Amino acid sequence: MEKPWYKQFWPWFLLFLSVGVSMLTLVRVAILTNHSVHLVTEDYYKKGKGINVDISRVNVTKELGLNASVHSDGNTVIIQFDKGELEHYPAITAMFAHRTLPDHDFTKLVTANALGQYRIALDNELQGPWFLELTPHDEQWLIQGRIEFPTDQPIQLLN
């Protein structure tokens, strides 16, 4: 006399195999939906049209002879600004954008000391690759570049 199906090995093996694969699939889907990487912007058309505006602001930067270099000192980011043909050191907006984590992006409005240094005190030390944009209040010019933080050596921002 043969054993009933529920007392045999193979039906349970196949059942556990299919349930196990289903559970792993659900875990993977949950992980990927909670930790997605945002490399493509949703409004790519508007971003593309904005590139032309940025190019004209970069040209103004070159005409005025503006330069900036950036380095960090612990939780402080120091921007050394060469004002070129400007009369004074303007208040600038520094926009920090992380390469892959958009929820880490932030913007700071800073003013210069007498030496042309802009100091940004942060809660935590910056780590990893960042994109930095410097603009005045009237947004007439733009200085931008990529920086790998932390960095002790000044890195020139190249448009």
mmCIF file of N, CA and C in Angstrom, residues 28-92:
data_model
loop_
_atom_site.group_PDB
_atom_site.id
_atom_site.type_symbol
_atom_site.label_atom_id
_atom_site.label_comp_id
_atom_site.label_asym_id
_atom_site.label_seq_id
_atom_site.Cartn_x
_atom_site.Cartn_y
_atom_site.Cartn_z
ATOM 1 N N ARG A 28 12.557 41.182 -2.771
ATOM 2 C CA ARG A 28 13.298 41.990 -3.746
ATOM 3 C C ARG A 28 12.482 43.171 -4.242
ATOM 4 N N VAL A 29 11.213 42.947 -4.520
ATOM 5 C CA VAL A 29 10.346 44.035 -4.973
ATOM 6 C C VAL A 29 10.242 45.097 -3.887
ATOM 7 N N ALA A 30 10.101 44.695 -2.636
ATOM 8 C CA ALA A 30 10.011 45.662 -1.534
ATOM 9 C C ALA A 30 11.301 46.463 -1.411
ATOM 10 N N ILE A 31 12.434 45.816 -1.529
ATOM 11 C CA ILE A 31 13.721 46.517 -1.429
ATOM 12 C C ILE A 31 13.885 47.506 -2.576
ATOM 13 N N LEU A 32 13.571 47.105 -3.784
ATOM 14 C CA LEU A 32 13.759 47.977 -4.944
ATOM 15 C C LEU A 32 12.792 49.154 -4.944
ATOM 16 N N THR A 33 11.590 48.984 -4.434
ATOM 17 C CA THR A 33 10.654 50.112 -4.401
ATOM 18 C C THR A 33 11.020 51.108 -3.303
ATOM 19 N N ASN A 34 11.616 50.650 -2.215
ATOM 20 C CA ASN A 34 11.987 51.554 -1.125
ATOM 21 C C ASN A 34 13.332 52.235 -1.329
ATOM 22 N N HIS A 35 14.201 51.660 -2.146
ATOM 23 C CA HIS A 35 15.555 52.190 -2.323
ATOM 24 C C HIS A 35 15.873 52.383 -3.793
ATOM 25 N N SER A 36 15.015 53.094 -4.502
ATOM 26 C CA SER A 36 15.269 53.304 -5.924
ATOM 27 C C SER A 36 16.293 54.409 -6.122
ATOM 28 N N VAL A 37 16.998 54.365 -7.230
ATOM 29 C CA VAL A 37 18.003 55.361 -7.576
ATOM 30 C C VAL A 37 17.394 56.284 -8.621
ATOM 31 N N HIS A 38 17.453 57.599 -8.373
ATOM 32 C CA HIS A 38 16.848 58.587 -9.259
ATOM 33 C C HIS A 38 17.929 59.202 -10.137
ATOM 34 N N LEU A 39 18.259 58.546 -11.229
ATOM 35 C CA LEU A 39 19.273 59.072 -12.129
ATOM 36 C C LEU A 39 18.662 59.844 -13.287
ATOM 37 N N VAL A 40 17.395 59.611 -13.591
ATOM 38 C CA VAL A 40 16.742 60.270 -14.709
ATOM 39 C C VAL A 40 15.695 61.223 -14.158
ATOM 40 N N THR A 41 15.758 62.456 -14.593
ATOM 41 C CA THR A 41 14.792 63.438 -14.128
ATOM 42 C C THR A 41 13.475 63.268 -14.870
ATOM 43 N N GLU A 42 12.374 63.561 -14.211
ATOM 44 C CA GLU A 42 11.072 63.383 -14.829
ATOM 45 C C GLU A 42 10.766 64.489 -15.832
ATOM 46 N N ASP A 43 11.262 65.686 -15.596
ATOM 47 C CA ASP A 43 11.004 66.789 -16.514
ATOM 48 C C ASP A 43 12.241 67.050 -17.371
ATOM 49 N N TYR A 44 12.694 66.005 -18.067
ATOM 50 C CA TYR A 44 13.936 66.091 -18.831
ATOM 51 C C TYR A 44 13.846 67.127 -19.943
ATOM 52 N N TYR A 45 12.654 67.357 -20.492
ATOM 53 C CA TYR A 45 12.519 68.335 -21.569
ATOM 54 C C TYR A 45 12.800 69.743 -21.051
ATOM 55 N N LYS A 46 12.239 70.083 -19.894
ATOM 56 C CA LYS A 46 12.481 71.397 -19.297
ATOM 57 C C LYS A 46 13.944 71.550 -18.920
ATOM 58 N N LYS A 47 14.551 70.481 -18.401
ATOM 59 C CA LYS A 47 15.979 70.534 -18.053
ATOM 60 C C LYS A 47 16.811 70.795 -19.303
ATOM 61 N N GLY A 48 16.449 70.153 -20.405
ATOM 62 C CA GLY A 48 17.188 70.346 -21.654
ATOM 63 C C GLY A 48 17.081 71.771 -22.166
ATOM 64 N N LYS A 49 15.894 72.369 -22.053
ATOM 65 C CA LYS A 49 15.729 73.758 -22.475
ATOM 66 C C LYS A 49 16.498 74.699 -21.547
ATOM 67 N N GLY A 50 16.623 74.330 -20.283
ATOM 68 C CA GLY A 50 17.336 75.155 -19.316
ATOM 69 C C GLY A 50 18.838 75.172 -19.537
ATOM 70 N N ILE A 51 19.347 74.195 -20.279
ATOM 71 C CA ILE A 51 20.789 74.142 -20.547
ATOM 72 C C ILE A 51 21.233 75.385 -21.318
ATOM 73 N N ASN A 52 20.404 75.854 -22.271
ATOM 74 C CA ASN A 52 20.759 77.050 -23.038
ATOM 75 C C ASN A 52 20.866 78.272 -22.145
ATOM 76 N N VAL A 53 19.985 78.382 -21.154
ATOM 77 C CA VAL A 53 20.053 79.503 -20.215
ATOM 78 C C VAL A 53 21.337 79.407 -19.399
ATOM 79 N N ASP A 54 21.678 78.177 -18.950
ATOM 80 C CA ASP A 54 22.900 77.988 -18.176
ATOM 81 C C ASP A 54 24.140 78.351 -18.978
ATOM 82 N N ILE A 55 24.140 78.037 -20.273
ATOM 83 C CA ILE A 55 25.299 78.355 -21.109
ATOM 84 C C ILE A 55 25.494 79.861 -21.200
ATOM 85 N N SER A 56 24.416 80.617 -21.330
ATOM 86 C CA SER A 56 24.560 82.077 -21.393
ATOM 87 C C SER A 56 25.070 82.629 -20.063
ATOM 88 N N ARG A 57 24.644 82.035 -18.937
ATOM 89 C CA ARG A 57 25.135 82.497 -17.640
ATOM 90 C C ARG A 57 26.599 82.117 -17.444
ATOM 91 N N VAL A 58 27.020 80.975 -17.976
ATOM 92 C CA VAL A 58 28.425 80.579 -17.915
ATOM 93 C C VAL A 58 29.272 81.540 -18.751
ATOM 94 N N ASN A 59 28.752 81.972 -19.891
ATOM 95 C CA ASN A 59 29.483 82.940 -20.721
ATOM 96 C C ASN A 59 29.668 84.265 -19.989
ATOM 97 N N VAL A 60 28.653 84.702 -19.233
ATOM 98 C CA VAL A 60 28.784 85.924 -18.440
ATOM 99 C C VAL A 60 29.872 85.736 -17.386
ATOM 100 N N THR A 61 29.930 84.542 -16.791
ATOM 101 C CA THR A 61 30.962 84.237 -15.796
ATOM 102 C C THR A 61 32.350 84.393 -16.397
ATOM 103 N N LYS A 62 32.537 83.876 -17.598
ATOM 104 C CA LYS A 62 33.842 83.979 -18.267
ATOM 105 C C LYS A 62 34.175 85.421 -18.616
ATOM 106 N N GLU A 63 33.185 86.199 -19.067
ATOM 107 C CA GLU A 63 33.420 87.604 -19.415
ATOM 108 C C GLU A 63 33.841 88.418 -18.194
ATOM 109 N N LEU A 64 33.251 88.100 -17.032
ATOM 110 C CA LEU A 64 33.580 88.827 -15.810
ATOM 111 C C LEU A 64 34.864 88.321 -15.147
ATOM 112 N N GLY A 65 35.377 87.200 -15.593
ATOM 113 C CA GLY A 65 36.599 86.635 -15.024
ATOM 114 C C GLY A 65 36.411 86.061 -13.628
ATOM 115 N N LEU A 66 35.255 85.447 -13.382
ATOM 116 C CA LEU A 66 34.954 84.882 -12.070
ATOM 117 C C LEU A 66 35.496 83.466 -11.946
ATOM 118 N N ASN A 67 36.027 83.143 -10.771
ATOM 119 C CA ASN A 67 36.537 81.801 -10.480
ATOM 120 C C ASN A 67 36.191 81.454 -9.042
ATOM 121 N N ALA A 68 36.122 80.163 -8.765
ATOM 122 C CA ALA A 68 35.891 79.719 -7.392
ATOM 123 C C ALA A 68 36.553 78.367 -7.196
ATOM 124 N N SER A 69 37.047 78.152 -5.982
ATOM 125 C CA SER A 69 37.575 76.848 -5.601
ATOM 126 C C SER A 69 36.940 76.459 -4.262
ATOM 127 N N VAL A 70 36.841 75.157 -4.037
ATOM 128 C CA VAL A 70 36.124 74.645 -2.868
ATOM 129 C C VAL A 70 36.975 73.610 -2.155
ATOM 130 N N HIS A 71 36.945 73.643 -0.832
ATOM 131 C CA HIS A 71 37.520 72.565 -0.031
ATOM 132 C C HIS A 71 36.736 72.469 1.274
ATOM 133 N N SER A 72 36.974 71.415 2.004
ATOM 134 C CA SER A 72 36.234 71.214 3.249
ATOM 135 C C SER A 72 37.192 71.122 4.425
ATOM 136 N N ASP A 73 36.677 71.506 5.565
ATOM 137 C CA ASP A 73 37.424 71.426 6.819
ATOM 138 C C ASP A 73 36.448 70.886 7.871
ATOM 139 N N GLY A 74 36.381 69.565 7.970
ATOM 140 C CA GLY A 74 35.412 68.938 8.874
ATOM 141 C C GLY A 74 34.002 69.174 8.373
ATOM 142 N N ASN A 75 33.166 69.798 9.219
ATOM 143 C CA ASN A 75 31.777 70.068 8.854
ATOM 144 C C ASN A 75 31.607 71.385 8.105
ATOM 145 N N THR A 76 32.691 72.053 7.780
ATOM 146 C CA THR A 76 32.627 73.353 7.106
ATOM 147 C C THR A 76 33.106 73.234 5.666
ATOM 148 N N VAL A 77 32.318 73.785 4.751
ATOM 149 C CA VAL A 77 32.711 73.871 3.349
ATOM 150 C C VAL A 77 33.167 75.305 3.113
ATOM 151 N N ILE A 78 34.361 75.458 2.539
ATOM 152 C CA ILE A 78 34.947 76.780 2.314
ATOM 153 C C ILE A 78 35.052 77.015 0.809
ATOM 154 N N ILE A 79 34.446 78.103 0.372
ATOM 155 C CA ILE A 79 34.478 78.484 -1.036
ATOM 156 C C ILE A 79 35.347 79.730 -1.155
ATOM 157 N N GLN A 80 36.443 79.619 -1.892
ATOM 158 C CA GLN A 80 37.315 80.771 -2.155
ATOM 159 C C GLN A 80 36.891 81.353 -3.497
ATOM 160 N N PHE A 81 36.433 82.601 -3.483
ATOM 161 C CA PHE A 81 35.844 83.223 -4.664
ATOM 162 C C PHE A 81 36.743 84.341 -5.175
ATOM 163 N N ASP A 82 37.025 84.319 -6.480
ATOM 164 C CA ASP A 82 37.756 85.401 -7.143
ATOM 165 C C ASP A 82 36.710 86.234 -7.882
ATOM 166 N N LYS A 83 36.490 87.467 -7.428
ATOM 167 C CA LYS A 83 35.386 88.279 -7.936
ATOM 168 C C LYS A 83 35.629 88.869 -9.316
ATOM 169 N N GLY A 84 36.819 88.713 -9.862
ATOM 170 C CA GLY A 84 37.078 89.195 -11.212
ATOM 171 C C GLY A 84 36.779 90.670 -11.351
ATOM 172 N N GLU A 85 35.854 91.044 -12.253
ATOM 173 C CA GLU A 85 35.520 92.440 -12.520
ATOM 174 C C GLU A 85 34.363 92.962 -11.663
ATOM 175 N N LEU A 86 33.860 92.158 -10.754
ATOM 176 C CA LEU A 86 32.781 92.629 -9.878
ATOM 177 C C LEU A 86 33.321 93.639 -8.879
ATOM 178 N N GLU A 87 32.480 94.573 -8.455
ATOM 179 C CA GLU A 87 32.906 95.617 -7.523
ATOM 180 C C GLU A 87 33.089 95.088 -6.107
ATOM 181 N N HIS A 88 32.281 94.150 -5.717
ATOM 182 C CA HIS A 88 32.332 93.609 -4.349
ATOM 183 C C HIS A 88 31.987 92.125 -4.378
ATOM 184 N N TYR A 89 32.178 91.473 -3.252
ATOM 185 C CA TYR A 89 31.831 90.065 -3.134
ATOM 186 C C TYR A 89 30.327 89.953 -2.891
ATOM 187 N N PRO A 90 29.582 89.380 -3.827
ATOM 188 C CA PRO A 90 28.131 89.319 -3.658
ATOM 189 C C PRO A 90 27.721 88.171 -2.730
ATOM 190 N N ALA A 91 26.516 88.259 -2.203
ATOM 191 C CA ALA A 91 25.931 87.101 -1.520
ATOM 192 C C ALA A 91 25.607 86.082 -2.603
ATOM 193 N N ILE A 92 25.953 84.832 -2.362
ATOM 194 C CA ILE A 92 25.722 83.800 -3.371
ATOM 195 C C ILE A 92 24.854 82.681 -2.807
#
